[in-house]
């Protein structure tokens, strides 16, 4: 593959003639964790032993004076010089993209030799935070699928996985001190189908949760891919599953885990005991997730009072007292004045960016208009379960941040209407490819992107096994005839 097949598009490339063959003699070395990743993944796809060597064919060197990474491929060596381990990992991902799409398979399927094109690439990201949020609360996403999602984020040089672990419709994290959170809160009797004016329901219990060991594995696997997992415990709204498990957390008596989509009216009761409960939960969360940022939600709180704002702020301060920062959706700025350590996730409110900046808070851009990947991808009548705004691939790619003075960008995969890994693939790809280029690259060219995606990158996703939405519309088996959406 040539340098102009790369996605996201690199900053600077210099072509040279010749190829570096990958064969039985090819060795790997340098930064141990990146060398291990390369040997494991490219080794599986090529069937080559890729032995470690002190003077290797493919070498990952760290040099803190470099900005990002530099990759120099000659007919007898590929030398990566990288600012830090994460940058070396980005170069390893680039190297895999420079091989044929079969490099994205898990076993070799033919014996033809593979080679790398000669030349130089210099690259570094535009934004430091290139995130993707995954809602594992509305529909549980099994651990094996989360690990695969991590592979896909890393392939696109994204570096944050924001896990939305709790909501009205399910609580997904085991907390040993409060077993009812998962015994009761992790499943519901049935689920709403689609989003029609007249609600329809299935007759299928839905649920699941991650054990402590599952979460440690997810965090560790993500770290191997230089991805930080930011956990979200959403308070004081979006809390019906927790209230179902422990009714004393709410007001108004017992309630079941919610089976409908929307915003539940059942919010946390702003009492001292509620604060104590969630402090315990957050202590457990902080013991599992080394992330420097813990998300506390703070969005969509119907009937909120100043006491709810105070509850949110006390929980934020608890996290800050433990040396971490918090993040919250931009609605939280209306609940309470946020501590300076809190990062505002700007999703709905263009003014939130300037307001947060004035207040001294950092901002992450998560605009619903461009980065909500559950929103419908076309206006065609057969688009499956069309909800939200029209958000085409081109619309994602066209996003221009109102300011560069932000921590970065984040795509959101909400799963009310995504009830299987296939549906998540369909909604996420290829729009996340466009998002990745916006977050990584400074230069953009929509026509060239479209060509590169169609001819070079989608074959990689095919080889990896991603059920993306084809550029000319869904396959028949991706349709959801009869399931009503709710376009806006
Ligand atoms: C959100 O979409 N409620 C953050």
mmCIF file of N, CA and C in Angstrom, residues 337-406:
data_model
loop_
_atom_site.group_PDB
_atom_site.id
_atom_site.type_symbol
_atom_site.label_atom_id
_atom_site.label_comp_id
_atom_site.label_asym_id
_atom_site.label_seq_id
_atom_site.Cartn_x
_atom_site.Cartn_y
_atom_site.Cartn_z
ATOM 1 N N UNK A 337 -22.194 25.804 39.648
ATOM 2 C CA UNK A 337 -20.929 26.324 39.125
ATOM 3 C C UNK A 337 -19.876 25.229 39.298
ATOM 4 N N UNK A 338 -19.211 24.891 38.195
ATOM 5 C CA UNK A 338 -18.345 23.712 38.201
ATOM 6 C C UNK A 338 -16.966 24.061 38.749
ATOM 7 N N UNK A 339 -16.361 23.137 39.482
ATOM 8 C CA UNK A 339 -14.977 23.367 39.919
ATOM 9 C C UNK A 339 -14.062 23.525 38.698
ATOM 10 N N UNK A 340 -12.942 24.198 38.888
ATOM 11 C CA UNK A 340 -12.028 24.477 37.765
ATOM 12 C C UNK A 340 -11.477 23.198 37.151
ATOM 13 N N UNK A 341 -11.398 22.118 37.937
ATOM 14 C CA UNK A 341 -10.818 20.860 37.432
ATOM 15 C C UNK A 341 -11.751 20.124 36.483
ATOM 16 N N UNK A 342 -13.015 20.539 36.418
ATOM 17 C CA UNK A 342 -13.982 19.786 35.626
ATOM 18 C C UNK A 342 -13.890 20.135 34.144
ATOM 19 N N UNK A 343 -13.883 19.102 33.321
ATOM 20 C CA UNK A 343 -13.867 19.276 31.866
ATOM 21 C C UNK A 343 -15.316 19.271 31.381
ATOM 22 N N UNK A 344 -15.673 20.257 30.570
ATOM 23 C CA UNK A 344 -17.039 20.337 30.056
ATOM 24 C C UNK A 344 -17.120 19.603 28.719
ATOM 25 N N UNK A 345 -18.047 18.647 28.636
ATOM 26 C CA UNK A 345 -18.276 17.905 27.400
ATOM 27 C C UNK A 345 -19.376 18.645 26.640
ATOM 28 N N UNK A 346 -18.977 19.432 25.668
ATOM 29 C CA UNK A 346 -19.911 20.310 24.986
ATOM 30 C C UNK A 346 -20.642 19.538 23.898
ATOM 31 N N UNK A 347 -21.928 19.204 24.137
ATOM 32 C CA UNK A 347 -22.669 18.376 23.181
ATOM 33 C C UNK A 347 -23.821 19.103 22.527
ATOM 34 N N UNK A 348 -24.419 20.083 23.209
ATOM 35 C CA UNK A 348 -25.647 20.650 22.667
ATOM 36 C C UNK A 348 -25.602 22.150 22.547
ATOM 37 N N UNK A 349 -24.643 22.738 23.180
ATOM 38 C CA UNK A 349 -24.752 24.148 23.439
ATOM 39 C C UNK A 349 -23.489 24.816 22.913
ATOM 40 N N UNK A 350 -23.633 25.507 21.777
ATOM 41 C CA UNK A 350 -22.465 26.159 21.185
ATOM 42 C C UNK A 350 -21.886 27.178 22.157
ATOM 43 N N UNK A 351 -22.777 27.785 22.976
ATOM 44 C CA UNK A 351 -22.284 28.787 23.933
ATOM 45 C C UNK A 351 -21.487 28.163 25.077
ATOM 46 N N UNK A 352 -21.695 26.854 25.261
ATOM 47 C CA UNK A 352 -21.024 26.198 26.390
ATOM 48 C C UNK A 352 -19.514 26.334 26.285
ATOM 49 N N UNK A 353 -19.019 26.362 25.042
ATOM 50 C CA UNK A 353 -17.572 26.437 24.841
ATOM 51 C C UNK A 353 -17.033 27.747 25.402
ATOM 52 N N UNK A 354 -17.666 28.868 24.999
ATOM 53 C CA UNK A 354 -17.144 30.149 25.470
ATOM 54 C C UNK A 354 -17.439 30.350 26.959
ATOM 55 N N UNK A 355 -18.631 29.854 27.399
ATOM 56 C CA UNK A 355 -18.961 29.995 28.824
ATOM 57 C C UNK A 355 -17.960 29.241 29.693
ATOM 58 N N UNK A 356 -17.649 28.007 29.254
ATOM 59 C CA UNK A 356 -16.711 27.194 30.031
ATOM 60 C C UNK A 356 -15.327 27.820 30.023
ATOM 61 N N UNK A 357 -14.941 28.343 28.851
ATOM 62 C CA UNK A 357 -13.617 28.956 28.759
ATOM 63 C C UNK A 357 -13.532 30.166 29.696
ATOM 64 N N UNK A 358 -14.620 30.965 29.712
ATOM 65 C CA UNK A 358 -14.655 32.123 30.613
ATOM 66 C C UNK A 358 -14.546 31.703 32.069
ATOM 67 N N UNK A 359 -15.217 30.596 32.396
ATOM 68 C CA UNK A 359 -15.204 30.113 33.775
ATOM 69 C C UNK A 359 -13.903 29.391 34.106
ATOM 70 N N UNK A 360 -13.059 29.174 33.090
ATOM 71 C CA UNK A 360 -11.768 28.531 33.345
ATOM 72 C C UNK A 360 -11.777 27.025 33.221
ATOM 73 N N UNK A 361 -12.865 26.462 32.699
ATOM 74 C CA UNK A 361 -12.922 25.003 32.531
ATOM 75 C C UNK A 361 -12.410 24.595 31.153
ATOM 76 N N UNK A 362 -11.728 23.462 31.100
ATOM 77 C CA UNK A 362 -11.356 22.898 29.807
ATOM 78 C C UNK A 362 -12.587 22.326 29.122
ATOM 79 N N UNK A 363 -12.511 22.263 27.788
ATOM 80 C CA UNK A 363 -13.668 21.809 27.004
ATOM 81 C C UNK A 363 -13.260 20.691 26.063
ATOM 82 N N UNK A 364 -14.159 19.738 25.936
ATOM 83 C CA UNK A 364 -14.031 18.689 24.936
ATOM 84 C C UNK A 364 -15.239 18.835 24.006
ATOM 85 N N UNK A 365 -14.989 18.853 22.704
ATOM 86 C CA UNK A 365 -16.079 19.075 21.752
ATOM 87 C C UNK A 365 -16.723 17.742 21.362
ATOM 88 N N UNK A 366 -18.016 17.615 21.680
ATOM 89 C CA UNK A 366 -18.767 16.383 21.419
ATOM 90 C C UNK A 366 -20.080 16.725 20.705
ATOM 91 N N UNK A 367 -20.093 17.602 19.681
ATOM 92 C CA UNK A 367 -21.360 18.171 19.199
ATOM 93 C C UNK A 367 -22.335 17.113 18.664
ATOM 94 N N UNK A 368 -23.548 17.213 19.173
ATOM 95 C CA UNK A 368 -24.609 16.308 18.734
ATOM 96 C C UNK A 368 -24.842 16.440 17.233
ATOM 97 N N UNK A 369 -24.652 17.656 16.707
ATOM 98 C CA UNK A 369 -24.917 17.897 15.284
ATOM 99 C C UNK A 369 -23.948 17.163 14.358
ATOM 100 N N UNK A 370 -22.761 16.805 14.845
ATOM 101 C CA UNK A 370 -21.758 16.175 13.973
ATOM 102 C C UNK A 370 -21.184 14.871 14.492
ATOM 103 N N UNK A 371 -21.161 14.707 15.827
ATOM 104 C CA UNK A 371 -20.419 13.564 16.379
ATOM 105 C C UNK A 371 -21.294 12.577 17.134
ATOM 106 N N UNK A 372 -22.626 12.680 17.013
ATOM 107 C CA UNK A 372 -23.493 11.660 17.610
ATOM 108 C C UNK A 372 -23.731 10.597 16.527
ATOM 109 N N UNK A 373 -23.093 9.452 16.705
ATOM 110 C CA UNK A 373 -23.101 8.461 15.631
ATOM 111 C C UNK A 373 -24.320 7.536 15.693
ATOM 112 N N UNK A 374 -25.179 7.748 16.682
ATOM 113 C CA UNK A 374 -26.463 7.015 16.661
ATOM 114 C C UNK A 374 -27.454 7.738 15.741
ATOM 115 N N UNK A 375 -27.190 9.026 15.469
ATOM 116 C CA UNK A 375 -28.128 9.794 14.634
ATOM 117 C C UNK A 375 -28.106 9.274 13.201
ATOM 118 N N UNK A 376 -29.202 9.477 12.492
ATOM 119 C CA UNK A 376 -29.402 8.805 11.202
ATOM 120 C C UNK A 376 -28.395 9.250 10.143
ATOM 121 N N UNK A 377 -27.977 8.282 9.324
ATOM 122 C CA UNK A 377 -26.892 8.524 8.363
ATOM 123 C C UNK A 377 -27.397 8.992 7.013
ATOM 124 N N UNK A 378 -28.724 8.862 6.795
ATOM 125 C CA UNK A 378 -29.258 9.334 5.520
ATOM 126 C C UNK A 378 -30.736 9.649 5.703
ATOM 127 N N UNK A 379 -31.302 10.303 4.694
ATOM 128 C CA UNK A 379 -32.734 10.584 4.675
ATOM 129 C C UNK A 379 -33.478 9.584 3.804
ATOM 130 N N UNK A 380 -32.796 8.520 3.393
ATOM 131 C CA UNK A 380 -33.467 7.503 2.567
ATOM 132 C C UNK A 380 -34.560 6.836 3.397
ATOM 133 N N UNK A 381 -35.663 6.450 2.745
ATOM 134 C CA UNK A 381 -36.775 5.876 3.506
ATOM 135 C C UNK A 381 -36.426 4.547 4.196
ATOM 136 N N UNK A 382 -35.389 3.863 3.695
ATOM 137 C CA UNK A 382 -35.079 2.567 4.316
ATOM 138 C C UNK A 382 -33.961 2.648 5.360
ATOM 139 N N UNK A 383 -33.520 3.861 5.711
ATOM 140 C CA UNK A 383 -32.471 3.965 6.734
ATOM 141 C C UNK A 383 -32.985 3.324 8.031
ATOM 142 N N UNK A 384 -32.267 2.329 8.589
ATOM 143 C CA UNK A 384 -32.812 1.611 9.745
ATOM 144 C C UNK A 384 -32.950 2.479 10.998
ATOM 145 N N UNK A 385 -34.122 2.427 11.612
ATOM 146 C CA UNK A 385 -34.468 3.141 12.851
ATOM 147 C C UNK A 385 -33.861 4.554 12.879
ATOM 148 N N UNK A 386 -34.340 5.430 11.989
ATOM 149 C CA UNK A 386 -33.714 6.756 11.889
ATOM 150 C C UNK A 386 -34.100 7.643 13.062
ATOM 151 N N UNK A 387 -33.103 7.997 13.864
ATOM 152 C CA UNK A 387 -33.343 8.907 14.985
ATOM 153 C C UNK A 387 -32.408 10.105 14.862
ATOM 154 N N UNK A 388 -32.731 11.142 15.614
ATOM 155 C CA UNK A 388 -31.848 12.299 15.732
ATOM 156 C C UNK A 388 -31.739 13.117 14.463
ATOM 157 N N UNK A 389 -30.671 13.883 14.405
ATOM 158 C CA UNK A 389 -30.421 14.731 13.233
ATOM 159 C C UNK A 389 -29.887 13.892 12.093
ATOM 160 N N UNK A 390 -29.969 14.452 10.880
ATOM 161 C CA UNK A 390 -29.289 13.844 9.737
ATOM 162 C C UNK A 390 -27.786 14.095 9.926
ATOM 163 N N UNK A 391 -27.025 13.024 10.018
ATOM 164 C CA UNK A 391 -25.580 13.162 10.249
ATOM 165 C C UNK A 391 -24.835 12.218 9.300
ATOM 166 N N UNK A 392 -24.640 12.708 8.082
ATOM 167 C CA UNK A 392 -24.003 11.873 7.061
ATOM 168 C C UNK A 392 -22.497 11.776 7.312
ATOM 169 N N UNK A 393 -21.889 10.840 6.610
ATOM 170 C CA UNK A 393 -20.430 10.714 6.623
ATOM 171 C C UNK A 393 -19.771 12.052 6.275
ATOM 172 N N UNK A 394 -20.319 12.713 5.249
ATOM 173 C CA UNK A 394 -19.758 13.986 4.793
ATOM 174 C C UNK A 394 -19.896 15.060 5.875
ATOM 175 N N UNK A 395 -21.019 14.999 6.607
ATOM 176 C CA UNK A 395 -21.255 15.978 7.671
ATOM 177 C C UNK A 395 -20.246 15.812 8.811
ATOM 178 N N UNK A 396 -19.932 14.562 9.152
ATOM 179 C CA UNK A 396 -18.927 14.325 10.194
ATOM 180 C C UNK A 396 -17.591 14.900 9.726
ATOM 181 N N UNK A 397 -17.253 14.598 8.470
ATOM 182 C CA UNK A 397 -15.950 15.017 7.934
ATOM 183 C C UNK A 397 -15.830 16.538 7.858
ATOM 184 N N UNK A 398 -16.978 17.210 7.664
ATOM 185 C CA UNK A 398 -16.958 18.669 7.449
ATOM 186 C C UNK A 398 -16.819 19.466 8.741
ATOM 187 N N UNK A 399 -16.831 18.804 9.879
ATOM 188 C CA UNK A 399 -16.832 19.545 11.150
ATOM 189 C C UNK A 399 -15.577 20.411 11.305
ATOM 190 N N UNK A 400 -15.797 21.660 11.636
ATOM 191 C CA UNK A 400 -14.689 22.551 11.968
ATOM 192 C C UNK A 400 -14.864 23.022 13.405
ATOM 193 N N UNK A 401 -13.910 22.759 14.268
ATOM 194 C CA UNK A 401 -14.047 23.217 15.658
ATOM 195 C C UNK A 401 -14.148 24.744 15.705
ATOM 196 N N UNK A 402 -15.033 25.289 16.561
ATOM 197 C CA UNK A 402 -15.166 26.745 16.667
ATOM 198 C C UNK A 402 -13.878 27.382 17.195
ATOM 199 N N UNK A 403 -13.076 26.600 17.888
ATOM 200 C CA UNK A 403 -11.797 27.090 18.410
ATOM 201 C C UNK A 403 -10.857 25.908 18.540
ATOM 202 N N UNK A 404 -9.567 26.189 18.473
ATOM 203 C CA UNK A 404 -8.580 25.128 18.694
ATOM 204 C C UNK A 404 -8.254 25.008 20.186
ATOM 205 N N UNK A 405 -8.772 25.959 20.967
ATOM 206 C CA UNK A 405 -8.416 25.974 22.393
ATOM 207 C C UNK A 405 -9.320 25.025 23.172
ATOM 208 N N UNK A 406 -9.242 23.775 22.792
ATOM 209 C CA UNK A 406 -10.021 22.729 23.454
ATOM 210 C C UNK A 406 -9.091 21.541 23.671
#
